[in-house]
Amino acid sequence: MNIAVCIQTQAFDMAYGYEDLLENRSDVGAVVSFTGLVRDFNESPEVTGLTLEHYPGMTERTLEDIGQQAWQRWSLQGIRIIHRVGYMAPGDPIVRVSVASAHRRDAFEACDFIMDFLKTRAPFWKKEHAREGDYWVKERASDQQDATRW
Amino acid sequence: MVDVGAKQSTRREAVASGRIMMQPQTLHLLTDGALPKGDVIATARIAGIQAAKRTHELIPLCHALALSKVTVDFELDTQNSCVHVSAMCRLTGQTGVEMEALTAVSVACLTLYDMCKAVDKSMRIEGVQLDSKVGGKSGDYQRGSYDLEVPPIVTGESAAGEVQLGERCVGECVRVKFLAELRERLGHSDLSIALDALETKDVAGLKALLAAREDNFDVLRDQRTLCAVNQVMVNDSARLTDNDEVAFFPPVTGG
């Protein structure tokens, strides 16, 4: 299984994982990537930043487990998951998932699946900072709904 | 090069390490000695020793040293699917041997790559580092264990630096953590709870004990509150044993 998971406080490159997936191979037919960014509006209209908390150890293992589930379900050649924690400003990338496969459908579906499971299973919590003060972001029923599709 | 002529000769030793990650099946072949190029480990060991002796030819400002001892060791790690490489260099002389130890590890890793690349091109060399050095003017160095520790839980600004330690218990106990919003609502980060104090030694028993102690803890019985024991999600009937880590947290909101 060619799966790598990374959690870090530092900013990461928008292209993270792409070259790594293609390195030294020419059998990859498709790479699908998803990048999640900090929005300047969410529960509050003027979000100035957010702080992400995680549960060191369990978070890494959960992401690896989600990657392995995707690996079992689709025909994949590589998975890269990176997630930032700590303080972030609007526009900063929070998460990037890249999936490589021989044919595009596998990569599209696996990437979608990984994000749905990451959002509903992986122990991360967002606290938004806005003009009116700080608050913890509420979970969304639509995310739970999305995760039941698989 | 720095003139080391006036430096005292002292006994110097340096240990460096690194690892090469590979596919599980590659490690399998390596363990079974079934790779096409022959005995991988023996070759990599000789390569590492040779490289240590020739460090001055590779690194511009390094002195040529008469090493008194070089060892290169390998540990096959099936759990993490990698080979750990460590090298120790020693001499009595006027300059340190860190570069020799680091070069030995690097070249041993490169040789492992070369010997296995026919079956696995995705191998990755990583974590090449100096672990310790002894002797010389700059003194001894020992890489701290903090380098290996997982990063701390990141907390919101309003809770910066606040880590409350619960009362220590005597005898068997469980360590309880509250994460994110729950930590701020409850005003507790960590608690130690004696197992003997629980009516039933499971998560439900722990919740009952906490709720009896402080009304605030009723939130733990809320359906939204999640629980993990030793970092695995569980429900109320999960048994608790000595030294378990029990974490309570709200629904997740990452991504």
PDB file of C-alpha atoms in Angstrom, chain B residues 31-233:
ATOM      1  CA  THR B  31      14.672 -10.782   4.761  1.00  0.00           C
ATOM      2  CA  ASP B  32      14.548 -13.964   2.698  1.00  0.00           C
ATOM      3  CA  GLY B  33      17.740 -13.062   0.815  1.00  0.00           C
ATOM      4  CA  ALA B  34      15.775 -13.379  -2.440  1.00  0.00           C
ATOM      5  CA  LEU B  35      16.868 -10.160  -4.163  1.00  0.00           C
ATOM      6  CA  PRO B  36      18.653 -10.480  -7.524  1.00  0.00           C
ATOM      7  CA  LYS B  37      21.799  -8.591  -6.506  1.00  0.00           C
ATOM      8  CA  GLY B  38      22.639 -10.930  -3.614  1.00  0.00           C
ATOM      9  CA  ASP B  39      23.364 -10.243   0.048  1.00  0.00           C
ATOM     10  CA  VAL B  40      21.982  -6.750   0.484  1.00  0.00           C
ATOM     11  CA  ILE B  41      22.828  -6.151   4.141  1.00  0.00           C
ATOM     12  CA  ALA B  42      26.451  -7.357   3.919  1.00  0.00           C
ATOM     13  CA  THR B  43      27.024  -5.170   0.860  1.00  0.00           C
ATOM     14  CA  ALA B  44      25.443  -2.110   2.484  1.00  0.00           C
ATOM     15  CA  ARG B  45      27.536  -2.637   5.626  1.00  0.00           C
ATOM     16  CA  ILE B  46      30.806  -2.698   3.648  1.00  0.00           C
ATOM     17  CA  ALA B  47      29.652   0.339   1.646  1.00  0.00           C
ATOM     18  CA  GLY B  48      28.949   2.270   4.861  1.00  0.00           C
ATOM     19  CA  ILE B  49      32.351   1.457   6.337  1.00  0.00           C
ATOM     20  CA  GLN B  50      34.145   2.358   3.094  1.00  0.00           C
ATOM     21  CA  ALA B  51      32.228   5.638   2.886  1.00  0.00           C
ATOM     22  CA  ALA B  52      33.156   6.620   6.449  1.00  0.00           C
ATOM     23  CA  LYS B  53      36.828   6.175   5.554  1.00  0.00           C
ATOM     24  CA  ARG B  54      36.466   8.348   2.446  1.00  0.00           C
ATOM     25  CA  THR B  55      34.345  11.160   3.878  1.00  0.00           C
ATOM     26  CA  HIS B  56      37.098  13.722   3.303  1.00  0.00           C
ATOM     27  CA  GLU B  57      36.943  13.003  -0.438  1.00  0.00           C
ATOM     28  CA  LEU B  58      33.247  13.886  -0.512  1.00  0.00           C
ATOM     29  CA  ILE B  59      32.807  16.733   1.949  1.00  0.00           C
ATOM     30  CA  PRO B  60      35.056  19.667   0.954  1.00  0.00           C
ATOM     31  CA  LEU B  61      36.266  20.953   4.337  1.00  0.00           C
ATOM     32  CA  CYS B  62      36.524  17.585   6.104  1.00  0.00           C
ATOM     33  CA  HIS B  63      39.901  16.315   7.322  1.00  0.00           C
ATOM     34  CA  ALA B  64      41.152  12.846   6.397  1.00  0.00           C
ATOM     35  CA  LEU B  65      40.915  10.790   9.576  1.00  0.00           C
ATOM     36  CA  ALA B  66      42.435   7.528  10.717  1.00  0.00           C
ATOM     37  CA  LEU B  67      39.326   5.990  12.222  1.00  0.00           C
ATOM     38  CA  SER B  68      39.978   3.391  14.909  1.00  0.00           C
ATOM     39  CA  LYS B  69      36.539   1.788  14.638  1.00  0.00           C
ATOM     40  CA  VAL B  70      33.517   1.915  12.351  1.00  0.00           C
ATOM     41  CA  THR B  71      30.388  -0.190  12.798  1.00  0.00           C
ATOM     42  CA  VAL B  72      27.271  -0.143  10.644  1.00  0.00           C
ATOM     43  CA  ASP B  73      24.188  -1.943  11.923  1.00  0.00           C
ATOM     44  CA  PHE B  74      20.813  -2.716  10.406  1.00  0.00           C
ATOM     45  CA  GLU B  75      17.465  -3.435  11.940  1.00  0.00           C
ATOM     46  CA  LEU B  76      14.685  -4.833   9.762  1.00  0.00           C
ATOM     47  CA  ASP B  77      11.379  -3.356  10.927  1.00  0.00           C
ATOM     48  CA  THR B  78       8.402  -5.188   9.454  1.00  0.00           C
ATOM     49  CA  GLN B  79       5.881  -3.182  11.462  1.00  0.00           C
ATOM     50  CA  ASN B  80       6.918   0.115   9.876  1.00  0.00           C
ATOM     51  CA  SER B  81       8.121  -1.510   6.660  1.00  0.00           C
ATOM     52  CA  CYS B  82      11.609  -0.058   6.754  1.00  0.00           C
ATOM     53  CA  VAL B  83      15.252  -0.793   7.513  1.00  0.00           C
ATOM     54  CA  HIS B  84      16.863   1.245  10.300  1.00  0.00           C
ATOM     55  CA  VAL B  85      20.533   1.956   9.733  1.00  0.00           C
ATOM     56  CA  SER B  86      22.921   3.149  12.430  1.00  0.00           C
ATOM     57  CA  ALA B  87      26.637   3.849  12.290  1.00  0.00           C
ATOM     58  CA  MET B  88      29.225   4.450  14.973  1.00  0.00           C
ATOM     59  CA  CYS B  89      32.651   5.961  14.254  1.00  0.00           C
ATOM     60  CA  ARG B  90      35.463   6.324  16.766  1.00  0.00           C
ATOM     61  CA  LEU B  91      38.982   7.696  16.858  1.00  0.00           C
ATOM     62  CA  THR B  92      41.418   9.429  19.155  1.00  0.00           C
ATOM     63  CA  GLY B  93      42.236  12.643  17.360  1.00  0.00           C
ATOM     64  CA  GLN B  94      41.825  16.353  16.952  1.00  0.00           C
ATOM     65  CA  THR B  95      38.575  16.541  15.069  1.00  0.00           C
ATOM     66  CA  GLY B  96      35.120  15.077  15.416  1.00  0.00           C
ATOM     67  CA  VAL B  97      33.668  12.109  13.579  1.00  0.00           C
ATOM     68  CA  GLU B  98      30.043  13.221  13.111  1.00  0.00           C
ATOM     69  CA  MET B  99      30.473  13.640   9.352  1.00  0.00           C
ATOM     70  CA  GLU B 100      31.956  10.159   9.043  1.00  0.00           C
ATOM     71  CA  ALA B 101      29.021   8.588  10.917  1.00  0.00           C
ATOM     72  CA  LEU B 102      26.479  10.563   8.850  1.00  0.00           C
ATOM     73  CA  THR B 103      28.239   9.642   5.606  1.00  0.00           C
ATOM     74  CA  ALA B 104      28.310   5.960   6.585  1.00  0.00           C
ATOM     75  CA  VAL B 105      24.540   5.986   7.226  1.00  0.00           C
ATOM     76  CA  SER B 106      23.808   7.892   3.993  1.00  0.00           C
ATOM     77  CA  VAL B 107      25.874   5.617   1.779  1.00  0.00           C
ATOM     78  CA  ALA B 108      24.593   2.453   3.501  1.00  0.00           C
ATOM     79  CA  CYS B 109      21.035   3.683   2.767  1.00  0.00           C
ATOM     80  CA  LEU B 110      21.956   4.501  -0.845  1.00  0.00           C
ATOM     81  CA  THR B 111      23.434   1.029  -1.252  1.00  0.00           C
ATOM     82  CA  LEU B 112      20.270  -0.533   0.156  1.00  0.00           C
ATOM     83  CA  TYR B 113      18.381   1.457  -2.462  1.00  0.00           C
ATOM     84  CA  ASP B 114      20.678   0.316  -5.235  1.00  0.00           C
ATOM     85  CA  MET B 115      20.473  -3.326  -4.187  1.00  0.00           C
ATOM     86  CA  CYS B 116      16.654  -3.306  -4.018  1.00  0.00           C
ATOM     87  CA  LYS B 117      15.661  -0.851  -6.752  1.00  0.00           C
ATOM     88  CA  ALA B 118      15.000  -3.613  -9.289  1.00  0.00           C
ATOM     89  CA  VAL B 119      11.879  -4.564  -7.320  1.00  0.00           C
ATOM     90  CA  ASP B 120      10.908  -1.276  -5.639  1.00  0.00           C
ATOM     91  CA  LYS B 121      11.521   2.237  -6.912  1.00  0.00           C
ATOM     92  CA  SER B 122       9.297   3.954  -4.373  1.00  0.00           C
ATOM     93  CA  MET B 123      11.767   3.434  -1.510  1.00  0.00           C
ATOM     94  CA  ARG B 124      12.488   6.556   0.495  1.00  0.00           C
ATOM     95  CA  ILE B 125      15.546   7.445   2.546  1.00  0.00           C
ATOM     96  CA  GLU B 126      14.686   9.583   5.551  1.00  0.00           C
ATOM     97  CA  GLY B 127      15.533  10.671   9.060  1.00  0.00           C
ATOM     98  CA  VAL B 128      19.312  10.750   8.585  1.00  0.00           C
ATOM     99  CA  GLN B 129      20.569  12.399  11.769  1.00  0.00           C
ATOM    100  CA  LEU B 130      23.292  12.602  14.371  1.00  0.00           C
ATOM    101  CA  ASP B 131      22.167  10.759  17.497  1.00  0.00           C
ATOM    102  CA  SER B 132      25.113  11.465  19.776  1.00  0.00           C
ATOM    103  CA  LYS B 133      28.716  12.568  19.893  1.00  0.00           C
ATOM    104  CA  VAL B 134      31.287  12.306  22.647  1.00  0.00           C
ATOM    105  CA  GLY B 135      34.571  14.206  23.088  1.00  0.00           C
ATOM    106  CA  GLY B 136      36.042  17.410  21.684  1.00  0.00           C
ATOM    107  CA  LYS B 137      35.838  21.053  22.683  1.00  0.00           C
ATOM    108  CA  SER B 138      32.177  21.585  21.847  1.00  0.00           C
ATOM    109  CA  GLY B 139      31.302  18.881  24.363  1.00  0.00           C
ATOM    110  CA  ASP B 140      28.966  15.929  24.281  1.00  0.00           C
ATOM    111  CA  TYR B 141      25.696  15.914  22.400  1.00  0.00           C
ATOM    112  CA  GLN B 142      22.758  13.610  22.883  1.00  0.00           C
ATOM    113  CA  ARG B 143      19.665  13.986  20.718  1.00  0.00           C
ATOM    114  CA  GLY B 144      16.815  14.606  23.124  1.00  0.00           C
ATOM    115  CA  SER B 145      13.861  12.282  23.270  1.00  0.00           C
ATOM    116  CA  TYR B 146      11.667  15.332  22.634  1.00  0.00           C
ATOM    117  CA  ASP B 147      12.625  15.061  18.977  1.00  0.00           C
ATOM    118  CA  LEU B 148      10.574  11.884  18.779  1.00  0.00           C
ATOM    119  CA  GLU B 149       7.569  13.051  20.740  1.00  0.00           C
ATOM    120  CA  VAL B 150       4.281  13.743  19.008  1.00  0.00           C
ATOM    121  CA  PRO B 151       3.369  17.417  18.822  1.00  0.00           C
ATOM    122  CA  PRO B 152       1.175  18.650  21.659  1.00  0.00           C
ATOM    123  CA  ILE B 153      -2.530  19.089  21.294  1.00  0.00           C
ATOM    124  CA  VAL B 154      -3.145  22.490  19.800  1.00  0.00           C
ATOM    125  CA  THR B 155      -5.472  24.568  21.885  1.00  0.00           C
ATOM    126  CA  GLY B 156      -7.640  27.566  21.147  1.00  0.00           C
ATOM    127  CA  GLU B 157      -6.358  30.957  22.115  1.00  0.00           C
ATOM    128  CA  SER B 158      -8.651  31.336  25.048  1.00  0.00           C
ATOM    129  CA  ALA B 159      -7.169  28.199  26.588  1.00  0.00           C
ATOM    130  CA  ALA B 160      -3.536  28.912  25.754  1.00  0.00           C
ATOM    131  CA  GLY B 161      -1.130  27.176  28.044  1.00  0.00           C
ATOM    132  CA  GLU B 162      -3.839  25.932  30.362  1.00  0.00           C
ATOM    133  CA  VAL B 163      -3.266  22.332  31.240  1.00  0.00           C
ATOM    134  CA  GLN B 164      -4.880  21.228  34.423  1.00  0.00           C
ATOM    135  CA  LEU B 165      -3.577  18.095  36.005  1.00  0.00           C
ATOM    136  CA  GLY B 166      -6.030  16.150  38.026  1.00  0.00           C
ATOM    137  CA  GLU B 167      -5.268  14.838  41.456  1.00  0.00           C
ATOM    138  CA  ARG B 168      -2.888  11.872  41.379  1.00  0.00           C
ATOM    139  CA  CYS B 169      -4.359   8.629  42.522  1.00  0.00           C
ATOM    140  CA  VAL B 170      -2.731   5.837  44.426  1.00  0.00           C
ATOM    141  CA  GLY B 171      -2.997   2.393  42.911  1.00  0.00           C
ATOM    142  CA  GLU B 172      -4.771   1.525  39.666  1.00  0.00           C
ATOM    143  CA  CYS B 173      -6.241   4.424  37.751  1.00  0.00           C
ATOM    144  CA  VAL B 174      -7.339   5.674  34.353  1.00  0.00           C
ATOM    145  CA  ARG B 175      -6.168   8.921  32.740  1.00  0.00           C
ATOM    146  CA  VAL B 176      -9.075  10.986  31.434  1.00  0.00           C
ATOM    147  CA  LYS B 177      -8.647  13.693  28.805  1.00  0.00           C
ATOM    148  CA  PHE B 178     -11.133  16.274  27.601  1.00  0.00           C
ATOM    149  CA  LEU B 179     -10.532  17.721  24.162  1.00  0.00           C
ATOM    150  CA  ALA B 180     -11.475  20.875  22.256  1.00  0.00           C
ATOM    151  CA  GLU B 181     -14.792  22.465  23.257  1.00  0.00           C
ATOM    152  CA  LEU B 182     -15.355  19.936  26.050  1.00  0.00           C
ATOM    153  CA  ARG B 183     -12.101  20.929  27.740  1.00  0.00           C
ATOM    154  CA  GLU B 184     -13.111  24.573  27.730  1.00  0.00           C
ATOM    155  CA  ARG B 185     -16.665  23.899  28.881  1.00  0.00           C
ATOM    156  CA  LEU B 186     -15.615  21.620  31.704  1.00  0.00           C
ATOM    157  CA  GLY B 187     -12.524  23.562  32.711  1.00  0.00           C
ATOM    158  CA  HIS B 188     -10.558  20.316  32.892  1.00  0.00           C
ATOM    159  CA  SER B 189      -7.876  19.021  30.561  1.00  0.00           C
ATOM    160  CA  ASP B 190      -6.659  15.897  32.351  1.00  0.00           C
ATOM    161  CA  LEU B 191      -7.918  13.941  35.336  1.00  0.00           C
ATOM    162  CA  SER B 192      -6.718  10.811  37.053  1.00  0.00           C
ATOM    163  CA  ILE B 193      -9.484   8.620  38.358  1.00  0.00           C
ATOM    164  CA  ALA B 194      -8.901   5.636  40.642  1.00  0.00           C
ATOM    165  CA  LEU B 195     -10.387   2.484  39.168  1.00  0.00           C
ATOM    166  CA  ASP B 196     -11.574   1.413  42.635  1.00  0.00           C
ATOM    167  CA  ALA B 197     -13.822   4.470  42.770  1.00  0.00           C
ATOM    168  CA  LEU B 198     -15.883   3.226  39.810  1.00  0.00           C
ATOM    169  CA  GLU B 199     -19.051   1.292  40.497  1.00  0.00           C
ATOM    170  CA  THR B 200     -18.618  -0.555  37.209  1.00  0.00           C
ATOM    171  CA  LYS B 201     -15.178  -0.606  35.590  1.00  0.00           C
ATOM    172  CA  ASP B 202     -16.343   0.640  32.201  1.00  0.00           C
ATOM    173  CA  VAL B 203     -16.999   3.922  30.403  1.00  0.00           C
ATOM    174  CA  ALA B 204     -20.565   4.148  31.772  1.00  0.00           C
ATOM    175  CA  GLY B 205     -19.166   3.776  35.315  1.00  0.00           C
ATOM    176  CA  LEU B 206     -16.660   6.546  34.677  1.00  0.00           C
ATOM    177  CA  LYS B 207     -19.348   8.888  33.339  1.00  0.00           C
ATOM    178  CA  ALA B 208     -21.550   8.151  36.384  1.00  0.00           C
ATOM    179  CA  LEU B 209     -18.713   8.902  38.789  1.00  0.00           C
ATOM    180  CA  LEU B 210     -17.832  12.193  37.082  1.00  0.00           C
ATOM    181  CA  ALA B 211     -21.485  13.289  36.875  1.00  0.00           C
ATOM    182  CA  ALA B 212     -21.920  12.617  40.592  1.00  0.00           C
ATOM    183  CA  ARG B 213     -18.921  14.791  41.271  1.00  0.00           C
ATOM    184  CA  GLU B 214     -19.869  17.860  39.209  1.00  0.00           C
ATOM    185  CA  ASP B 215     -23.109  18.689  37.401  1.00  0.00           C
ATOM    186  CA  ASN B 216     -21.100  19.923  34.420  1.00  0.00           C
ATOM    187  CA  PHE B 217     -20.022  16.387  33.628  1.00  0.00           C
ATOM    188  CA  ASP B 218     -23.604  15.500  32.635  1.00  0.00           C
ATOM    189  CA  VAL B 219     -22.539  16.617  29.151  1.00  0.00           C
ATOM    190  CA  LEU B 220     -20.531  13.385  28.881  1.00  0.00           C
ATOM    191  CA  ARG B 221     -23.837  11.480  28.701  1.00  0.00           C
ATOM    192  CA  ASP B 222     -24.950  13.626  25.786  1.00  0.00           C
ATOM    193  CA  GLN B 223     -25.286  11.546  22.623  1.00  0.00           C
ATOM    194  CA  ARG B 224     -23.029  13.975  20.776  1.00  0.00           C
ATOM    195  CA  THR B 225     -20.103  13.380  23.120  1.00  0.00           C
ATOM    196  CA  LEU B 226     -17.692  10.796  21.760  1.00  0.00           C
ATOM    197  CA  CYS B 227     -15.319   8.584  23.694  1.00  0.00           C
ATOM    198  CA  ALA B 228     -12.076   6.819  22.816  1.00  0.00           C
ATOM    199  CA  VAL B 229     -10.172   4.393  25.031  1.00  0.00           C
ATOM    200  CA  ASN B 230      -6.486   4.136  24.195  1.00  0.00           C
ATOM    201  CA  GLN B 231      -7.293   6.144  21.055  1.00  0.00           C
ATOM    202  CA  VAL B 232      -9.904   3.735  19.716  1.00  0.00           C
ATOM    203  CA  MET B 233     -13.566   4.796  19.528  1.00  0.00           C
TER     204      MET B 233
END
